[in-house]
Coordinates of C-alpha atoms in Angstrom, one line a residue:
M1 CA 0.1 0.0 0.4
L2 CA 1.3 3.2 -0.9
F3 CA 0.3 5.4 2.3
A4 CA 2.6 3.0 4.2
A5 CA 5.2 5.2 3.2
A6 CA 3.4 8.5 4.2
W7 CA 2.2 7.3 7.5
P8 CA 4.4 4.3 8.2
A9 CA 3.2 3.6 12.1
P10 CA -0.2 3.4 13.7
S11 CA -1.5 6.9 15.0
F12 CA -4.5 8.6 16.1
S13 CA -4.0 11.6 13.4
Q14 CA -3.3 9.0 10.7
G15 CA -7.1 9.2 10.3
T16 CA -9.3 5.9 9.3
P17 CA -8.3 3.6 6.1
E18 CA -10.5 5.6 4.0
Q19 CA -9.3 9.2 5.1
R20 CA -5.9 7.6 4.1
Q21 CA -6.8 6.2 1.0
A22 CA -8.5 9.7 0.2
C23 CA -5.5 11.5 0.8
T24 CA -2.2 9.6 -0.2
P25 CA -2.3 11.3 -3.7
D26 CA -2.2 14.8 -2.1
V27 CA 0.0 14.3 0.7
F28 CA 2.7 13.0 -1.9
R29 CA 1.3 16.0 -4.5
L30 CA 1.8 18.9 -1.4
C31 CA 3.0 17.8 1.5
S32 CA 5.8 15.0 1.0
A33 CA 8.3 16.9 2.9
F34 CA 6.7 16.1 5.9
I35 CA 6.8 12.2 5.3
P36 CA 7.0 10.4 7.8
N37 CA 5.4 12.7 10.4
A38 CA 1.8 12.2 10.6
D39 CA 1.0 15.4 12.7
D40 CA 2.6 17.5 10.3
I41 CA 1.6 15.7 7.5
T42 CA -1.9 16.2 8.6
I43 CA -1.3 20.0 9.2
C44 CA -0.1 20.8 6.1
L45 CA -3.0 19.1 4.2
R46 CA -5.3 21.6 6.3
E47 CA -3.3 24.5 5.3
R48 CA -3.4 23.6 1.9
N49 CA -7.5 22.6 1.9
P50 CA -8.1 24.7 -1.5
Q51 CA -6.0 22.7 -3.3
L52 CA -7.0 19.2 -2.3
S53 CA -8.9 16.7 -4.3
D54 CA -12.6 16.8 -3.1
A55 CA -12.0 13.1 -1.5
C56 CA -9.2 14.3 0.7
R57 CA -10.9 17.8 1.5
Q58 CA -14.1 15.9 2.6
A59 CA -11.7 13.5 4.7
I60 CA -10.2 16.1 6.1
Q61 CA -13.8 18.1 7.1
V62 CA -14.9 15.2 8.6
D63 CA -11.9 15.1 11.1
L64 CA -12.1 18.9 11.7
T65 CA -15.3 18.0 12.9
Q66 CA -14.5 15.1 15.0
I67 CA -11.5 16.6 17.0
P68 CA -12.1 19.7 18.1
S69 CA -8.5 20.6 18.7
A70 CA -7.9 19.4 15.8
R71 CA -8.9 23.2 14.2
D72 CA -5.8 24.6 15.7
T73 CA -3.7 25.1 12.4
N74 CA -1.1 27.3 13.8
S75 CA 1.5 24.7 15.5
S76 CA 5.5 25.5 14.7
R77 CA 7.1 22.7 12.7
K78 CA 10.2 22.6 11.1
R79 CA 9.9 22.3 7.0
T80 CA 12.4 19.5 5.6
I81 CA 13.4 21.3 2.3
R82 CA 14.0 18.8 -0.6

């Protein structure tokens, strides 16, 4: 499964299998600099909401409505330049 490279270890922030499937292409296209950090990938996807595929955008929106603290996308993180 391709997504294993994006989020290799189980974690709550990785979402459901359906969310991972919906967002895998967007992770590689928009947020590959943050692989393998699942938390940073999630923040990256939320920051790029207008650029996401419809399926991934829906998955991210579902995640935001289920986890109130996930709405804070102002977390500091270090970007890896490739």
